[in-house]
Short mmCIF file of C-alpha atoms in Angstrom, two decimals:
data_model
loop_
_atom_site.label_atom_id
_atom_site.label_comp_id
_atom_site.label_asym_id
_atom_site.label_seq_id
_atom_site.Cartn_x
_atom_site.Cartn_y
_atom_site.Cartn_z
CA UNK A 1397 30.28 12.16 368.24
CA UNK A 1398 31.85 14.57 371.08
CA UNK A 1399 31.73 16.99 368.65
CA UNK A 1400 28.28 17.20 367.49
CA UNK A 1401 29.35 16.43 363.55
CA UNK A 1402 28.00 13.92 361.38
CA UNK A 1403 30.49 10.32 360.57
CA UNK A 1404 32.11 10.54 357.05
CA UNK A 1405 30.87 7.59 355.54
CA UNK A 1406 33.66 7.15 353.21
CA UNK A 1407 35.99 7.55 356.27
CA UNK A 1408 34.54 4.04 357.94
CA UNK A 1409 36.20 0.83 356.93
CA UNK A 1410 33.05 -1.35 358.03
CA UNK A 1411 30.61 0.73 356.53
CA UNK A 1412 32.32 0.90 353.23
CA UNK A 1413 32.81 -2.96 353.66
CA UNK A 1414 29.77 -3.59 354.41
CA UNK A 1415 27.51 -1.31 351.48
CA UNK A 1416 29.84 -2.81 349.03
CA UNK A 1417 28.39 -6.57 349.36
CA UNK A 1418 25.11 -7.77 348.19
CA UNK A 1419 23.94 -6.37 345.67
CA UNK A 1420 22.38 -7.78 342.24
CA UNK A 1421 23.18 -6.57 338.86
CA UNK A 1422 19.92 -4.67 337.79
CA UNK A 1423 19.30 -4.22 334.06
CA UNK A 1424 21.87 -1.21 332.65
CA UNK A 1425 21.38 -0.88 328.96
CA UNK A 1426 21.19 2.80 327.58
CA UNK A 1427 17.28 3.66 327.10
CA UNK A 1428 17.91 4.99 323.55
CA UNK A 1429 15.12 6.26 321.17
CA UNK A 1430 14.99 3.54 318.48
CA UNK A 1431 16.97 5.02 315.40
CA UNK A 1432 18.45 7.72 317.46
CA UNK A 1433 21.99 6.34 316.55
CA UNK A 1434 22.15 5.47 313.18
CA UNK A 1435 20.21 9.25 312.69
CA UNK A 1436 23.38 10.79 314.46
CA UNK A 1437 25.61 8.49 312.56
CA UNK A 1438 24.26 9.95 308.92
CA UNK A 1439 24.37 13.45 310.55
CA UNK A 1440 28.12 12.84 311.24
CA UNK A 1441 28.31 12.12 307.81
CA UNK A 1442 26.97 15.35 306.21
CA UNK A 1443 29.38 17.43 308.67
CA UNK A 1444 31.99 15.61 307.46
CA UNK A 1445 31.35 16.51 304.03
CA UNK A 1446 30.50 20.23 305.13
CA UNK A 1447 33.93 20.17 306.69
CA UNK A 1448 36.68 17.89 305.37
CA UNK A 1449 39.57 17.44 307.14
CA UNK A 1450 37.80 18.91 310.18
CA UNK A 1451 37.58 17.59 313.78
CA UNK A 1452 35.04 19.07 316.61
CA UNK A 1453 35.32 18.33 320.15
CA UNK A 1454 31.58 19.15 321.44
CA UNK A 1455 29.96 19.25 324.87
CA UNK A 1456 26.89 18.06 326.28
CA UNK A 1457 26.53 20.55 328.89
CA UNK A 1458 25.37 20.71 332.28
CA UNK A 1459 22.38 21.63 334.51
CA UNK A 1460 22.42 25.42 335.33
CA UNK A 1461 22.39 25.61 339.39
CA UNK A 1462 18.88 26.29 340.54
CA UNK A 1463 19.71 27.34 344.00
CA UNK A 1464 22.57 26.41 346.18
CA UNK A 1465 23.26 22.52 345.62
CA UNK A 1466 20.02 22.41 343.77
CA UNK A 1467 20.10 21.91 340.08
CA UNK A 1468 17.28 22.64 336.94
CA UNK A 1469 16.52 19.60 335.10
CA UNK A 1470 19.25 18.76 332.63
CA UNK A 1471 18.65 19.17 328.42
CA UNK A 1472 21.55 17.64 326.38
CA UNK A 1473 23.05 20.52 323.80
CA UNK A 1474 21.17 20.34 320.56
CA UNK A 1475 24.11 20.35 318.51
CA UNK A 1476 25.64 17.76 320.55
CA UNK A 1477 22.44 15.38 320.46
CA UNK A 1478 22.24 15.48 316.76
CA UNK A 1479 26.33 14.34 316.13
CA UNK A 1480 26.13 11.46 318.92
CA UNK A 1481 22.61 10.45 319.63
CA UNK A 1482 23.57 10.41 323.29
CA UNK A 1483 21.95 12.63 326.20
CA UNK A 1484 24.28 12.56 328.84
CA UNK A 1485 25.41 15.68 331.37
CA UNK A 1486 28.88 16.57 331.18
CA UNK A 1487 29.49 14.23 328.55
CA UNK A 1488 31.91 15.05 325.55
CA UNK A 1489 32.42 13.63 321.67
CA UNK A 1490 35.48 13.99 319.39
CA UNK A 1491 33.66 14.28 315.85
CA UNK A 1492 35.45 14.16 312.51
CA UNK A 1493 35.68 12.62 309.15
CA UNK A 1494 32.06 11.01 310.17
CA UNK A 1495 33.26 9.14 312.91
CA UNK A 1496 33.13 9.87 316.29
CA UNK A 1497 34.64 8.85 320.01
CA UNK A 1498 32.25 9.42 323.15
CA UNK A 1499 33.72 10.50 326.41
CA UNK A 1500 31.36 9.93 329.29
CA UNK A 1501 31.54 10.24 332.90
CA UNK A 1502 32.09 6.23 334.29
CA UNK A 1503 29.22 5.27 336.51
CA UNK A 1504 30.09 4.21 340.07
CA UNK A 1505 29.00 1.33 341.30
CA UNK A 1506 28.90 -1.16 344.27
CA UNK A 1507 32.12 -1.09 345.37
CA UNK A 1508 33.01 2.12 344.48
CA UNK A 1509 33.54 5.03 347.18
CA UNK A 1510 31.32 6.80 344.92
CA UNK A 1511 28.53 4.40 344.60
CA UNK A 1512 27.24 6.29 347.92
CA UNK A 1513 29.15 9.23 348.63
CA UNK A 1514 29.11 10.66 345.18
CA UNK A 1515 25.52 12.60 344.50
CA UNK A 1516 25.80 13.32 341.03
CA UNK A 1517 27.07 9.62 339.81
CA UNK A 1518 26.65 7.42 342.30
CA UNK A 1519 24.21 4.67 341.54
CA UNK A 1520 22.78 4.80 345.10
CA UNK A 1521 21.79 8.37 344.36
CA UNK A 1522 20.66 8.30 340.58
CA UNK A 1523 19.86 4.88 339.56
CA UNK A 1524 21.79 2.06 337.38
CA UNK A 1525 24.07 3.63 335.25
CA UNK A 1526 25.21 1.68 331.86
CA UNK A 1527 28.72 1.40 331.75
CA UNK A 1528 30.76 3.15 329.12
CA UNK A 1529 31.10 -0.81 327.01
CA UNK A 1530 26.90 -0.54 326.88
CA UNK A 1531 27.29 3.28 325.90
CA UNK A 1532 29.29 2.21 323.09
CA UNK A 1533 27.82 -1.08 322.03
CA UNK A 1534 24.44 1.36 321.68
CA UNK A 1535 25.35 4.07 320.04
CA UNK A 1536 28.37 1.89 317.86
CA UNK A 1537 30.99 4.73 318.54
CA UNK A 1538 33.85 4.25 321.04
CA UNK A 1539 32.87 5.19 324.52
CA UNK A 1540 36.33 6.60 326.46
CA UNK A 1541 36.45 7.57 330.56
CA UNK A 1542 35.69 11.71 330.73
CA UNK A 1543 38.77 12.26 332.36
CA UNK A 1544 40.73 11.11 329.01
CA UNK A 1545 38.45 13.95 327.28
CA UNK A 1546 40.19 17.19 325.30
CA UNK A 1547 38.88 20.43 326.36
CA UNK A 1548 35.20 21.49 323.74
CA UNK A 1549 35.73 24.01 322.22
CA UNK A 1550 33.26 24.52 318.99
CA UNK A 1551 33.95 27.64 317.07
CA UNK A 1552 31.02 29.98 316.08
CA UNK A 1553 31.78 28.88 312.03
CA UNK A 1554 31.10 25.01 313.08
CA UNK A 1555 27.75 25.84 315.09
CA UNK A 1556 26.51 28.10 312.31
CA UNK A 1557 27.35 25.29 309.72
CA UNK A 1558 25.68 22.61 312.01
CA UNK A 1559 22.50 25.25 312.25
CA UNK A 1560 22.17 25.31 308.72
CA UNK A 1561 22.22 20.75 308.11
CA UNK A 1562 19.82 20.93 310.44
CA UNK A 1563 17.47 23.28 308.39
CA UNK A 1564 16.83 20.01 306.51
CA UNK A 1565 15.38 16.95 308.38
CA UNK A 1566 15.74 13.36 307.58
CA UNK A 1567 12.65 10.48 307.30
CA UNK A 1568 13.81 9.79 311.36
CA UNK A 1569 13.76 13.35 312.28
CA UNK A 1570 10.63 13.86 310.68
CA UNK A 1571 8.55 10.85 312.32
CA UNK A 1572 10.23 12.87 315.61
CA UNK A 1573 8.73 15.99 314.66
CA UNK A 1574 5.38 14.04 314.19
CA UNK A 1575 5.16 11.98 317.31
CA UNK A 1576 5.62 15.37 319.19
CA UNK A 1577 2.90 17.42 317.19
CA UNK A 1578 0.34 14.28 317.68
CA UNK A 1579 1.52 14.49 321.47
CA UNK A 1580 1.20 18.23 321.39
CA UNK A 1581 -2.60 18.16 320.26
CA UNK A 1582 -3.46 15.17 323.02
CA UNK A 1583 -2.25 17.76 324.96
CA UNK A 1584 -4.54 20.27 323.92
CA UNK A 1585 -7.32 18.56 324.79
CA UNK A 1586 -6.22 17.67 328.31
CA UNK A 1587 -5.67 20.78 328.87
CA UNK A 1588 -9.08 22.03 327.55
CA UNK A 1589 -10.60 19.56 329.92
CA UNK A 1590 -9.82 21.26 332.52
CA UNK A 1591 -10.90 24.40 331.64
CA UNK A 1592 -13.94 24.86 333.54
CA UNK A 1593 -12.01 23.75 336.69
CA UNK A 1594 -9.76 26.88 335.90
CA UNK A 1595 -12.25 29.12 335.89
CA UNK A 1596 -13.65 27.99 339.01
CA UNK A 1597 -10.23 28.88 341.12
CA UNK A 1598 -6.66 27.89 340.05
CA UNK A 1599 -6.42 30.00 336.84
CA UNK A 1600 -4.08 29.78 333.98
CA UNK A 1601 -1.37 27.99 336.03
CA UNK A 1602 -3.81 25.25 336.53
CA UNK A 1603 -3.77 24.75 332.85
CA UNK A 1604 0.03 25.26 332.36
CA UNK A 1605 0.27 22.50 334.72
CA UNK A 1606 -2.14 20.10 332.89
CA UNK A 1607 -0.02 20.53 329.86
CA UNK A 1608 3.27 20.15 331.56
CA UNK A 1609 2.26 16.96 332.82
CA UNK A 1610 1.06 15.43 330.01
CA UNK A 1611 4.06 16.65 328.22
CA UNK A 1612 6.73 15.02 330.89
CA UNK A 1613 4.28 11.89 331.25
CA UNK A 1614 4.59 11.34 327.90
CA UNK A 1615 7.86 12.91 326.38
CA UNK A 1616 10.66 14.04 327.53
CA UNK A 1617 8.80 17.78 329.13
CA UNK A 1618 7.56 20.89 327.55
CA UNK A 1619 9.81 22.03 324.40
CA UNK A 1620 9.63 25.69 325.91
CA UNK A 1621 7.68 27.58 329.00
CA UNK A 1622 4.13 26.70 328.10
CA UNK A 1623 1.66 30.09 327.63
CA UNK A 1624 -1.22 30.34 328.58
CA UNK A 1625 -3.00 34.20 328.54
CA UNK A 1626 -6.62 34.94 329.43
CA UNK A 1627 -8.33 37.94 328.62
CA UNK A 1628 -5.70 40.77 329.28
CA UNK A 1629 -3.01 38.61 329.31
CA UNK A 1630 -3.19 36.61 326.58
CA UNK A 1631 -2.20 39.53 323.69
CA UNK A 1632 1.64 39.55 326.11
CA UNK A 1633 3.53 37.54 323.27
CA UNK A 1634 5.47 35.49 326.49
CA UNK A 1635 2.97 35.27 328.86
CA UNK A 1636 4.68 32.35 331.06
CA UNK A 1637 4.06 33.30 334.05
CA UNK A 1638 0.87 32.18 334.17
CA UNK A 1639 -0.49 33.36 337.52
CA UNK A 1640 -3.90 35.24 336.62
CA UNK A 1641 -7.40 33.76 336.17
CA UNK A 1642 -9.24 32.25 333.38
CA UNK A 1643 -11.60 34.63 332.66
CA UNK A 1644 -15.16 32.54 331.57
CA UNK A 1645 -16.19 35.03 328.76
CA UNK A 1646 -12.51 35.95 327.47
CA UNK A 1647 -10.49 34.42 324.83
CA UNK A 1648 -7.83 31.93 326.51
CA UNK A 1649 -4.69 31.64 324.02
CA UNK A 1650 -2.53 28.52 324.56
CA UNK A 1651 0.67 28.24 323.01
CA UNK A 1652 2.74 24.65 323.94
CA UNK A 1653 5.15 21.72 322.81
CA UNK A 1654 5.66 18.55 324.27
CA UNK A 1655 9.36 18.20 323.62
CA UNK A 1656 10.04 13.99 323.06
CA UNK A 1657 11.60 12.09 324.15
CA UNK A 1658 14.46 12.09 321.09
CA UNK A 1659 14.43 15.95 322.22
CA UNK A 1660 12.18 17.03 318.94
CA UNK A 1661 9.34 19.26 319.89
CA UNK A 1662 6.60 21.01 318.67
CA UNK A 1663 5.18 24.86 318.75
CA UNK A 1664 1.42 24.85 318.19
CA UNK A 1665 -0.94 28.17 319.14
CA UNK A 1666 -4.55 28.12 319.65
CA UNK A 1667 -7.21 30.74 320.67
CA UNK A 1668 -10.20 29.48 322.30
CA UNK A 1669 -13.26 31.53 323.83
CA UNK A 1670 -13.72 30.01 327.55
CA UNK A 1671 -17.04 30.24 327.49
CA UNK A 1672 -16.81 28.24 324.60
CA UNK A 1673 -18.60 30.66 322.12
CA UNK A 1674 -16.98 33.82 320.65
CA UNK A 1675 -18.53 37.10 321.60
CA UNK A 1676 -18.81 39.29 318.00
CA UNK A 1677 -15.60 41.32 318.90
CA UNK A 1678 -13.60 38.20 319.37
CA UNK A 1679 -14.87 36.30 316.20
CA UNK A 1680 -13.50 39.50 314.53
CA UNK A 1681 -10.20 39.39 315.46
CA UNK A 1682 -9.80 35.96 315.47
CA UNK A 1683 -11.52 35.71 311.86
CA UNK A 1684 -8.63 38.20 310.47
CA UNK A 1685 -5.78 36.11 312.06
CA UNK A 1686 -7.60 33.29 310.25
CA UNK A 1687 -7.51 34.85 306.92
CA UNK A 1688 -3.85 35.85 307.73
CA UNK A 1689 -2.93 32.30 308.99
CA UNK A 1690 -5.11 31.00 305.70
CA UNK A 1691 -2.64 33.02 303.54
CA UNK A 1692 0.43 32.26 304.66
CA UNK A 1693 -0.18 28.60 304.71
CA UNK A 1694 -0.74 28.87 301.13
CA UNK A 1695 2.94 30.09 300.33
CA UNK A 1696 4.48 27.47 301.96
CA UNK A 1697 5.86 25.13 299.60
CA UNK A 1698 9.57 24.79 298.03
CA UNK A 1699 11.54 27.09 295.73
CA UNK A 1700 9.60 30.46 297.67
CA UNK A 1701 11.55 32.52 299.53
CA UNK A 1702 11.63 31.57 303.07
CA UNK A 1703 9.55 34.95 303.96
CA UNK A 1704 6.83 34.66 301.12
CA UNK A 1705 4.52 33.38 304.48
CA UNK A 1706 5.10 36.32 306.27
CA UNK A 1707 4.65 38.96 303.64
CA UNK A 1708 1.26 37.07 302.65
CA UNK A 1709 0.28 37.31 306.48
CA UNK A 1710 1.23 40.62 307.00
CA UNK A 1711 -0.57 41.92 303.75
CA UNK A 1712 -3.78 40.26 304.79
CA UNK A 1713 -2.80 42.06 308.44
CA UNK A 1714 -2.56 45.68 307.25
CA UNK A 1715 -5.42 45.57 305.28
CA UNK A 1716 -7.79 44.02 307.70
CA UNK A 1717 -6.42 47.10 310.18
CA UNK A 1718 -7.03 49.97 307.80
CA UNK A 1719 -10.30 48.58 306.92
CA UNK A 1720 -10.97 48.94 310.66
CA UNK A 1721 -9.15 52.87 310.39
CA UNK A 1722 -6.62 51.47 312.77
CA UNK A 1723 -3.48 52.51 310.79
CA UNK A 1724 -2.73 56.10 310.48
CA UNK A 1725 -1.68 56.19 306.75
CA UNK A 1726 -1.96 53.86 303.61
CA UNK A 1727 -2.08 49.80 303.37
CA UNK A 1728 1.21 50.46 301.16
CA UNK A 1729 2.85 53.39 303.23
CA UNK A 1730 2.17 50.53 306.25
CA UNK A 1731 3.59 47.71 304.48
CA UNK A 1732 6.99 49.71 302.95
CA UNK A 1733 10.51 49.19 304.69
CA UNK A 1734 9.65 52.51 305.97
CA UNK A 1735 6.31 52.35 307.63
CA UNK A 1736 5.40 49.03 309.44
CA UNK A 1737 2.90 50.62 311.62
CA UNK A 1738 0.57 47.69 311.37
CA UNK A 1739 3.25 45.76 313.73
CA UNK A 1740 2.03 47.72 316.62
CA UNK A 1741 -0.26 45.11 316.98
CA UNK A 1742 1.78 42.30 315.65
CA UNK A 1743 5.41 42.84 317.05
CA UNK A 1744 6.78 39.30 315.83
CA UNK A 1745 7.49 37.15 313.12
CA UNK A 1746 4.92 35.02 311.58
CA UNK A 1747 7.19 32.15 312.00
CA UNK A 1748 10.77 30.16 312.44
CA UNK A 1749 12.42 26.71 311.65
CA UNK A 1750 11.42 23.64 314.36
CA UNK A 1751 13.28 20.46 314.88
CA UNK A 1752 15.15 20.48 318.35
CA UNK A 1753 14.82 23.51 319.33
CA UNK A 1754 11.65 25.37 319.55
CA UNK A 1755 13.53 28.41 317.19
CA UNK A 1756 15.89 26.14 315.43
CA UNK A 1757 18.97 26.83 313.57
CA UNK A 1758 19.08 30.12 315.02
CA UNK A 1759 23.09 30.54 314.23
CA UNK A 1760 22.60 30.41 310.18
CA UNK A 1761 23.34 32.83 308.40
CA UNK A 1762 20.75 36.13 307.66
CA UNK A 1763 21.19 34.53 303.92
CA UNK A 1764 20.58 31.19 304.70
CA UNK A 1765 17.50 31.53 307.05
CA UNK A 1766 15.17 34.42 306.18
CA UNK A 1767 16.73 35.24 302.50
CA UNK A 1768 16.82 31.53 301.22
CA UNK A 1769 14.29 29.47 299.79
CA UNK A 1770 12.18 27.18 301.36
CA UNK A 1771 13.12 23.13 300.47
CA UNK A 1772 11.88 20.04 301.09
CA UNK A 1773 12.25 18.87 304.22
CA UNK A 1774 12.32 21.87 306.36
CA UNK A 1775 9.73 22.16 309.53
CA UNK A 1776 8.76 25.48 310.25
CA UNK A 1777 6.28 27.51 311.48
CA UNK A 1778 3.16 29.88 310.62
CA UNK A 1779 1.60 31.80 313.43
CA UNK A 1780 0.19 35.35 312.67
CA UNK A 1781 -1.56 36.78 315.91
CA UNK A 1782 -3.37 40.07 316.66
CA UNK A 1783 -2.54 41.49 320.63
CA UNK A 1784 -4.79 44.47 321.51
CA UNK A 1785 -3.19 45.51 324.78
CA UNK A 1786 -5.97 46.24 327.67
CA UNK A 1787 -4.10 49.52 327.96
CA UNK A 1788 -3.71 50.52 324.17
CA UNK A 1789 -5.94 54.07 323.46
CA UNK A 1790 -5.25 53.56 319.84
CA UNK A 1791 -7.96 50.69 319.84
CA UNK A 1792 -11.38 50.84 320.47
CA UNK A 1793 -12.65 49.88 323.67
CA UNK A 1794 -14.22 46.64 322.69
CA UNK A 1795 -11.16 45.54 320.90
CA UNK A 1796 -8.79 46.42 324.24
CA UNK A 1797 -7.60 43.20 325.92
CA UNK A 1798 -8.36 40.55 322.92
CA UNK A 1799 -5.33 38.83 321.66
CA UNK A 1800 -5.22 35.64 319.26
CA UNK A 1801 -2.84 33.46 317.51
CA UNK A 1802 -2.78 30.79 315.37
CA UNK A 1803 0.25 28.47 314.33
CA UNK A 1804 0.58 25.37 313.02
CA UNK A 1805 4.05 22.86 312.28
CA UNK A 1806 4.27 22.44 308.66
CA UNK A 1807 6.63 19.90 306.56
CA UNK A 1808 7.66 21.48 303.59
CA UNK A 1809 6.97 18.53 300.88
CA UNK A 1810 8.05 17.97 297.55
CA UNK A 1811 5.41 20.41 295.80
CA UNK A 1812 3.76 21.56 299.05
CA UNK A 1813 3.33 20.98 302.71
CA UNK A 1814 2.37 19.30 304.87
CA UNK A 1815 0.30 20.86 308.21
CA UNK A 1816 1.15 18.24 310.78
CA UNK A 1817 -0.83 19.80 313.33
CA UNK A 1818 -3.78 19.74 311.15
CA UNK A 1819 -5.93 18.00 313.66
CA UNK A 1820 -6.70 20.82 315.40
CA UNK A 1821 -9.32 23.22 313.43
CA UNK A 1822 -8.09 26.78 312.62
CA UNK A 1823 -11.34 28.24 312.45
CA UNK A 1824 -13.58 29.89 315.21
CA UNK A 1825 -16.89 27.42 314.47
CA UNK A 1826 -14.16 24.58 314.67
CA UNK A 1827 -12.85 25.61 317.00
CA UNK A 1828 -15.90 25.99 319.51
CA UNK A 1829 -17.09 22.75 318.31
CA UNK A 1830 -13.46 21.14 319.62
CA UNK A 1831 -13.52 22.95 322.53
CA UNK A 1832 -17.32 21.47 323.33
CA UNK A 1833 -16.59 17.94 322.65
CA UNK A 1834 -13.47 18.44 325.06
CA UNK A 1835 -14.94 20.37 328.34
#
């Protein structure tokens, strides 16, 4: 070209001629999770009877821009995967009365301008496409062209009401939850394998990595930026960026969830001593997050109020502290409304619901989250931590720069719960021995 400028394809008669013949028809059916529809089907159902007479039209979402014409890896609305089962971008679904009609973007294929020249459709750019008759024969809804979509528009009373169904998971959801804890902990111990190679160079990130790749090899990715904190780092609550070393005689705290492939993930913490022995000072912090962990597990269990597990771990907490004349007044005056100053060294919550998002049903209500009872089938979490900063004075110097956490995913049962995560050990002997049959 005189010009210098590159030939629109879709401007060429013989090229668009000529890309439109010979192809095969390769093998289009939606890769669904088994179950995942007739889950979202009774879902639909219990919104319905949450809201009669109401109709919501609901997005998918899209990829948030990464840079220029660059995009981050696409994650389906959680709201939006629960109603429809699907995980399409830019999709949309009409729910109401338990029924629901899908509104997807229509592949383009052979023969279609788009089929090449469109990047974010095309077949030629992303792979077979099932049409929108194989969308709907999977997921047994009516599948319509996007185009023919109404604007979504979910009000902040519908999203809080969906939050709160979701506190209580089905028999599918659950088997979810448990495929991505057992995941989680194969994780674990990938990532533990490669500890020694850490140390030797590539640091924590080498480790973040490990785990990210055994959670996209086999789920869907991690549920949330994986943490990984040696020594001084790893009392930083959201240490995620990952980018110091792995310190061979500091405790290494790993906190991680492979996220399946049904978009379910888990939220398990350990603290491990890289060295694979605990030096005195770290045996006693971790041993009081132990007895803190060991208590709130205990008040898990339906018909207790949702925050009986953190008022058990913070009790054992405070006391533990003053008994090491780290609090400036009383175990009492600490635990009141009015004190709290054993939460200098334990700034969070002890824990949160789990399902499909790593803090799930975070639009309930105050009333129906932290002041309501626990009930069978809720997931949630337990994870009471200690984090001496390297840089705190108010701790003495062989405490400065040891952090620890434990949490485990816990089913609340019928007249109990269930720790689903229970194959890892909680304590530090356990724990060493876990860590030596791994590295």
């Amino acid at each position: 070209m005189s010009d210098g400028k590159l030939p629109k394809l879709a401007e060429i008669p013989a090229f668009a001629e000529y890309i439109a013949q010979g192809w095969d028809s390769p093998a289009r059916t939606p890769d669904l999770v088994p179950g995942a529809a007739g889950a979202a089907a009774a879902h639909r159902a219990r919104l319905a009877e949450a809201l009669p007479g109401r109709t919501v039209v609901i997005a998918a979402g899209q990829a948030p821009v990464r840079s220029n014409d660059t995009s981050y890896d696409f994650r389906v609305d959680s709201d939006f995967y629960w109603l429809t089962g699907c995980a399409t971008e830019n999709a949309v679904a009409v729910v109401g009365g338990g029924e629901a009609t899908l509104y997807l973007p229509p592949p383009a294929r052979p023969g279609d301008t788009g089929f090449y020249a469109d990047a974010a459709y095309g077949e030629l750019w992303v792979g077979p496409s099932p049409s929108l008759a194989e969308w709907s024969a999977a997921l047994g809804v009516p599948v319509r062209p996007l185009a023919e979509a109404p604007p979504a528009d979910v009000p902040a009373e519908v999203r809080r009401v969906l939050a709160e169904l979701r506190m209580i998971k089905d028999d599918w959801e659950v088997g979810q939850l448990r495929e991505a804890v057992d995941r989680t902990v194969e994780g674990f111990a990938a990532v533990l394998a490669e500890v020694p190679a850490a140390i030797a160079g590539p640091g924590e990130r080498w480790l973040q990595g490990t785990f990210d790749r055994y959670a996209r090899a086999y789920g869907n990715g991690p549920g949330y930026a994986s943490i990984v904190g040696s020594g001084p780092h790893a009392p930083t609550l959201h240490w995620v960026r990952c980018d110091g070393p792995v310190l061979e005689d500091e405790l290494l705290l790993l906190d991680m969830g492979v996220e399946t492939r049904s978009h379910y993930t888990a939220d398990v913490t350990r603290t491990f001593p890289a060295s694979g022995t605990f030096s005195p000072a770290q045996r006693q912090v971790h041993d009081l997050v132990e007895r803190a962990h060991r208590a709130g597990l205990a008040q898990v269990t339906p018909g207790r109020p949702f925050t009986a597990f953190h008022h058990a771990a913070m009790e054992v907490i405070a006391r533990g502290l003053h008994d090491w004349d780290l609090l400036p007044v009383s175990v009492d005056e600490a635990l009141s409304d009015t004190g709290q100053h054993h939460r200098r060294y334990l700034i969070c919550g002890i824990g949160h619901h789990l399902g499909l998002d790593v803090h799930d049903c975070a639009r309930s209500r105050p009333e129906a989250y932290h002041g309501a009872q626990m009930t069978r089938g809720m997931v949630l979490t337990v994870e009471p931590g200690l984090y001496f900063h390297a840089h705190d004075r108010t701790v003495p110097p062989e405490l400065r720069g040891i952090g620890a956490r434990i949490e485990d995913d816990l089913l609340v049962t019928e007249d109990g719960a269930e720790i689903l995560s229970a194959a890892l050990p909680i304590d530090a002997s356990g724990l060493e021995q876990w860590n030596k049959e791994r590295t």
